[in-house]
CSV table of C-alpha atoms in Angstrom, one decimal:
chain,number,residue,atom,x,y,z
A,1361,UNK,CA,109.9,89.4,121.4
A,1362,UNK,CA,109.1,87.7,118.1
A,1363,UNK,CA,106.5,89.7,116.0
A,1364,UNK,CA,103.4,87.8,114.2
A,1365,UNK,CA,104.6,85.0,112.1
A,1366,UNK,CA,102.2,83.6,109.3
A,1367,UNK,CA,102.4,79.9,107.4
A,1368,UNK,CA,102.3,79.6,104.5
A,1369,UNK,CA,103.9,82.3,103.0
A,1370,UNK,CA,102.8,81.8,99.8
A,1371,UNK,CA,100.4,79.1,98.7
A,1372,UNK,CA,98.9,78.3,95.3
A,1373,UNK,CA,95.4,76.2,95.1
A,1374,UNK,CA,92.9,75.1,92.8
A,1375,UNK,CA,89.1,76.8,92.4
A,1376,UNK,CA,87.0,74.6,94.4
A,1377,UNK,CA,89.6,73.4,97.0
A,1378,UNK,CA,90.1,74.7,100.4
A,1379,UNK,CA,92.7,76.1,102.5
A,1380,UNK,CA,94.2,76.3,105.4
A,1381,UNK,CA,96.0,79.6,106.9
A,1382,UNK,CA,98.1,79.8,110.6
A,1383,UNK,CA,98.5,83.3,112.1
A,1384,UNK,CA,101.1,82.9,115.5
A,1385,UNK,CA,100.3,86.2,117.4
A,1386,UNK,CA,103.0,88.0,120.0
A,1387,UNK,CA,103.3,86.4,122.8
A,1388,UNK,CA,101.1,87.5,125.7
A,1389,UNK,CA,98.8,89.1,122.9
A,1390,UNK,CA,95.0,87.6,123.2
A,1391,UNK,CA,93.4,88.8,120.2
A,1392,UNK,CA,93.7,88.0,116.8
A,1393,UNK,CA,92.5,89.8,113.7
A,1394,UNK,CA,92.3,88.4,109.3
A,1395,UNK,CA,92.0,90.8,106.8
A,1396,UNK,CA,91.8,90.4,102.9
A,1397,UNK,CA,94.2,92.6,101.0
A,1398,UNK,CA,93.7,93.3,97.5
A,1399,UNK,CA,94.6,96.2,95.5
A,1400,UNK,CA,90.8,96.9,94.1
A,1401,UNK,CA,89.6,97.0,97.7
A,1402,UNK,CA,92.4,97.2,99.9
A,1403,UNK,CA,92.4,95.4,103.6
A,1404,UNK,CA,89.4,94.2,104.3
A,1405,UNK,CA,88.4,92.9,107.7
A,1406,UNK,CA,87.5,89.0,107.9
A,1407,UNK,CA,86.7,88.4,111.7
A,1408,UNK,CA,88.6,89.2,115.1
A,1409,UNK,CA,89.3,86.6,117.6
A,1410,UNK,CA,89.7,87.2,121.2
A,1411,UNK,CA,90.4,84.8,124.0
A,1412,UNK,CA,89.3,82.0,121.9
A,1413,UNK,CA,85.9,83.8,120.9
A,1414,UNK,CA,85.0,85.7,117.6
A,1415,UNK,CA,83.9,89.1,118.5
A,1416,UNK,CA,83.8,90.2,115.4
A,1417,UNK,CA,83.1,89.1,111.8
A,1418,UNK,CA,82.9,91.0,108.6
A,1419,UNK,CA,81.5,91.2,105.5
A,1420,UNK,CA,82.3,87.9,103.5
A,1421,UNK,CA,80.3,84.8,102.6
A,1422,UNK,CA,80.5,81.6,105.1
A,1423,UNK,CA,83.2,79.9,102.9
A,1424,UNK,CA,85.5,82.4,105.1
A,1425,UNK,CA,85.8,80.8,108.8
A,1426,UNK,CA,88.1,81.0,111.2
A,1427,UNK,CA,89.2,79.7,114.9
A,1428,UNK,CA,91.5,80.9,117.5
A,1429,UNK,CA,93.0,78.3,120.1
A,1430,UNK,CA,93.9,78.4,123.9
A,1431,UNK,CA,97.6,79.8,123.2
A,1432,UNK,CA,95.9,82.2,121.0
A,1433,UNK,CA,97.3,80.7,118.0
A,1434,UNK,CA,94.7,81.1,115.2
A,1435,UNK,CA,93.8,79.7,111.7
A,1436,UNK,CA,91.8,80.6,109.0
A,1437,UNK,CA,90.0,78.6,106.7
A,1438,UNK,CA,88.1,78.9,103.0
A,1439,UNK,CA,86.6,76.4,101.7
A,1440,UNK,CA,85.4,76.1,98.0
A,1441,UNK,CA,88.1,78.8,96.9
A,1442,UNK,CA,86.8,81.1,94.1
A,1443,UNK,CA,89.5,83.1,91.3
A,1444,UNK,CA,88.2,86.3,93.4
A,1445,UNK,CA,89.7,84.9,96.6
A,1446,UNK,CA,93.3,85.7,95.4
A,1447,UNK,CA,95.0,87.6,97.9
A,1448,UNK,CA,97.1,89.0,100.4
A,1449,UNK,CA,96.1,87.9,104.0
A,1450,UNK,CA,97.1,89.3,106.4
A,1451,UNK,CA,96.9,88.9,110.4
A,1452,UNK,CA,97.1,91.3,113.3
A,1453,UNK,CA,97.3,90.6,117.0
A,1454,UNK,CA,96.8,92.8,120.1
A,1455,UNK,CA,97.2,92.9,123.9
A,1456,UNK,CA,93.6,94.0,124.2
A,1457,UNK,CA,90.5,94.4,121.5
A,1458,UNK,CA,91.8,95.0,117.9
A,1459,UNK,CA,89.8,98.3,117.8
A,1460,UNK,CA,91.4,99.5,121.2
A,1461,UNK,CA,94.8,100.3,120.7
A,1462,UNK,CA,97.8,99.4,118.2
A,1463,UNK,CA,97.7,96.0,116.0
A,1464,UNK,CA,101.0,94.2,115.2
A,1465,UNK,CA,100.5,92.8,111.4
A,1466,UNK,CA,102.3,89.8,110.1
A,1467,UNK,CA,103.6,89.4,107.0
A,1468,UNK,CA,100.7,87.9,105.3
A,1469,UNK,CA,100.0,84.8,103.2
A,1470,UNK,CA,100.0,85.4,100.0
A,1471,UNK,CA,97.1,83.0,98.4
A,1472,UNK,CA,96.8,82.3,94.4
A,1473,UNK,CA,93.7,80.1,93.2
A,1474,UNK,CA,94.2,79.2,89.8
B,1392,UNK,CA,78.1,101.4,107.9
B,1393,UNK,CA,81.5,103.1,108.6
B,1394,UNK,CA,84.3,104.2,105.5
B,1395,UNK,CA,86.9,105.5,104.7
B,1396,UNK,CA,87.8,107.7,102.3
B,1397,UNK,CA,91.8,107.9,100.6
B,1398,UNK,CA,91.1,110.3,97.9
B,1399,UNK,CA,94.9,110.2,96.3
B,1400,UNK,CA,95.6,106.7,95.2
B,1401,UNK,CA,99.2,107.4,94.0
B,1402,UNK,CA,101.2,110.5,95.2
B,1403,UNK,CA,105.1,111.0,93.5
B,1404,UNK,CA,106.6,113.8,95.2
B,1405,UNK,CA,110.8,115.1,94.9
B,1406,UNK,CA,112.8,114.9,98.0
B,1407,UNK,CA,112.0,117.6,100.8
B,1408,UNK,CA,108.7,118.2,99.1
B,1409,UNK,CA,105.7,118.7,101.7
B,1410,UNK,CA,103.4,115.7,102.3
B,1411,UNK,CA,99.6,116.1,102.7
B,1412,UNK,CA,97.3,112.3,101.9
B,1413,UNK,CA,94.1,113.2,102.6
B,1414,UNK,CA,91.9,110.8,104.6
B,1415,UNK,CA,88.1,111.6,105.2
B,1416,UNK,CA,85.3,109.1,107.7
B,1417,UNK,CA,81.9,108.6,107.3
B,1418,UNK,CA,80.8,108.1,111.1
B,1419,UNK,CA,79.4,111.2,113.1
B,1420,UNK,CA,80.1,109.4,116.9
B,1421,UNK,CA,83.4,109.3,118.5
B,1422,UNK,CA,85.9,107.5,116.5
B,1423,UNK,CA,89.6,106.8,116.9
B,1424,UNK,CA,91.6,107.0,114.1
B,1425,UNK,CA,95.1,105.4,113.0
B,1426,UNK,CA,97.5,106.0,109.9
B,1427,UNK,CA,98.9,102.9,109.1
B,1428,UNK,CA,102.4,102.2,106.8
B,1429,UNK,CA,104.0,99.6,104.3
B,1430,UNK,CA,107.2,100.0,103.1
B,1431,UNK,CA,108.1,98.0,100.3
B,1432,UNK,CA,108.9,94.4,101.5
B,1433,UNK,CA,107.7,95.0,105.1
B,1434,UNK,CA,105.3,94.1,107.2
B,1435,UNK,CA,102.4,97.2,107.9
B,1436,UNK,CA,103.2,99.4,111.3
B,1437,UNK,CA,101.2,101.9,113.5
B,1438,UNK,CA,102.5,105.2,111.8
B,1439,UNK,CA,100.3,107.2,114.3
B,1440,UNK,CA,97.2,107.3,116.0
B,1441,UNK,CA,94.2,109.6,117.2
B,1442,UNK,CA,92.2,108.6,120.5
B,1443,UNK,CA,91.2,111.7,122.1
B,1444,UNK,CA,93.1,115.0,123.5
B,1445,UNK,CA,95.2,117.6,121.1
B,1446,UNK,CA,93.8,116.7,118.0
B,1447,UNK,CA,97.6,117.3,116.1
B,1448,UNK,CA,99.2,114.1,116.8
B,1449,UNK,CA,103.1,113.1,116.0
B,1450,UNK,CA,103.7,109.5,114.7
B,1451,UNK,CA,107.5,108.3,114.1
B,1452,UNK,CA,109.7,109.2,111.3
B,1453,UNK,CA,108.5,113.3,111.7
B,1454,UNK,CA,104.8,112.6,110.8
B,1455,UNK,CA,102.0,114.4,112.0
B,1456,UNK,CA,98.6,114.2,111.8
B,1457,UNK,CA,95.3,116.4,112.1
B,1458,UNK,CA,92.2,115.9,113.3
B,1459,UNK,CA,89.3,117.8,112.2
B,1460,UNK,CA,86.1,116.8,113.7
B,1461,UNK,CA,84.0,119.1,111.8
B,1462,UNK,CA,85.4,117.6,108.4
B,1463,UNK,CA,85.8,114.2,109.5
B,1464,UNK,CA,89.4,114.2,108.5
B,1465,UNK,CA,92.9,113.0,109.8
B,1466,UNK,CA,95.1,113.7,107.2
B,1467,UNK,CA,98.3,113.0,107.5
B,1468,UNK,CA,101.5,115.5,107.1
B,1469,UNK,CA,104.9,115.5,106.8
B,1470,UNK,CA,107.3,118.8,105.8
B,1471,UNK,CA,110.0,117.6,103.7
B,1472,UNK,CA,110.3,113.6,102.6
B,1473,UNK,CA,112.6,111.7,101.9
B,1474,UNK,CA,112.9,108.8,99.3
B,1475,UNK,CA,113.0,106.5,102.2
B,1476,UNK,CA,109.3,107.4,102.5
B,1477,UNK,CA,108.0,105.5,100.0
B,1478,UNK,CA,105.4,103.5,100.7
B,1479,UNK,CA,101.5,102.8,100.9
B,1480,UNK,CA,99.6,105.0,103.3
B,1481,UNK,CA,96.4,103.7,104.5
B,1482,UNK,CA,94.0,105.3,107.0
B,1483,UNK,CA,91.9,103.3,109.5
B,1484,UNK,CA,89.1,104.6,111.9
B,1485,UNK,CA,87.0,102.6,114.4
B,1486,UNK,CA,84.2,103.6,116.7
B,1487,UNK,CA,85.4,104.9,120.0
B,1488,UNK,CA,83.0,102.2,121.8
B,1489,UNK,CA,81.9,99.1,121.4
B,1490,UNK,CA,84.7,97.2,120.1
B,1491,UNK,CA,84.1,97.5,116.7
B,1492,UNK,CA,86.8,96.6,113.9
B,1493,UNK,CA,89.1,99.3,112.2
B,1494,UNK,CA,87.6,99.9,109.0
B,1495,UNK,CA,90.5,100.7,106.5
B,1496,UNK,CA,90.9,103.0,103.6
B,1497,UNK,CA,92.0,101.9,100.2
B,1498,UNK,CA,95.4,103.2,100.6
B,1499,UNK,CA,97.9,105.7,99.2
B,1500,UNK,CA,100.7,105.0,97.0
B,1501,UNK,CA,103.7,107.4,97.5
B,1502,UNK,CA,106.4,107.2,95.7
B,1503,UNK,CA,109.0,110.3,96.7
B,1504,UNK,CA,111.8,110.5,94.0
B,1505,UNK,CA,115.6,111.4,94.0
């Protein structure tokens, strides 16, 4: 089975411009998970998507959205980057709810904002 | 609000030294609890985990893990390491209901040397 794959894998924007990030999950897995990896804070959850729905979200301004589709394929978007928003992120999928058993990480988009 | 505490940010250890990262939670309900792993270059992987039962649990690679409810701790053990054991250790705990997202620790830095 293929693990979680993640495009791009590196990616290098402009403050005030957005971006786009794709998380492919393991096949058969329904939910979906973003977190923010720095190495002041560490991994920091973004939001959790499950069957198409986001069950849960963290703490992080609205410029941080994301969106899961009907093959459970999901993307993340920030709009208006900031410096601060420089970062490893990284994706996890699960059969069930993230908080319920083992999540599969990808390995990450690695995000510079100049 | 749930955290979690990593109190060693970078361990260097010789080879077949004893491992102990400590790894203490802030919630008083049920939790489950996971020790996660990154070796350098690789993606992060389930090193163990803690739902309920015998609170010693064995993850892969001949680590172990304790629970102590009364200190809300898991640390995480291992007798003798070897270099191929360097990595970043990070610690993760969720509530036991309700879905909720794993709340990481900062992470561990171990660096075991020759």
């Amino acid at each position: 089975k293929a693990g979680v794959t993640q495009t791009p894998r590196y990616l290098i924007k402009t403050r005030g411009q957005q971006v786009t990030l794709s998380c492919s999950p393991i096949s058969g897995h329904r939910s979906v998970s973003w977190y923010q990896q720095t190495p002041g804070q560490g991994l920091q959850f973004l939001f959790e998507y499950f069957s198409e729905t986001q069950r849960n979200k963290g703490n992080f301004p609205g410029r941080f959205s994301g969106r899961q589709f009907s093959n459970s394929r999901s993307e993340m978007n920030v709009s208006t980057l900031e410096l601060g928003d420089s970062a490893l992120y990284l994706c996890a999928s699960s059969l069930g709810a993230s908080g319920e058993g083992r999540q599969y990480f990808g390995p990450g988009t690695r995000l510079t904002v100049t | 609000a749930q955290s979690v505490s990593q109190h060693n940010h970078h361990v260097i250890l010789s080879e077949a030294a004893s491992l102990e990262l400590g790894c203490n939670y802030s919630y008083g309900g049920t939790v489950n609890l996971f020790w996660y792993v990154q070796y350098p270059g690789q993606h992060l992987q389930l090193l163990l985990k803690y739902f309920s039962g015998d609170p010693l649990v064995k993850g892969i690679k001949g680590f172990e893990a304790e629970f102590i409810k009364s200190k809300f701790s898991f640390n995480l053990r291992k007798p003798s390491v070897q270099w191929s054991d360097t990595a970043e250790y990070f610690c993760a705990v969720n509530r036991a209901s309700g879905n909720t997202p794993l709340v990481f620790g900062k992470g561990t830095r171990l660096s075991v040397i020759a």
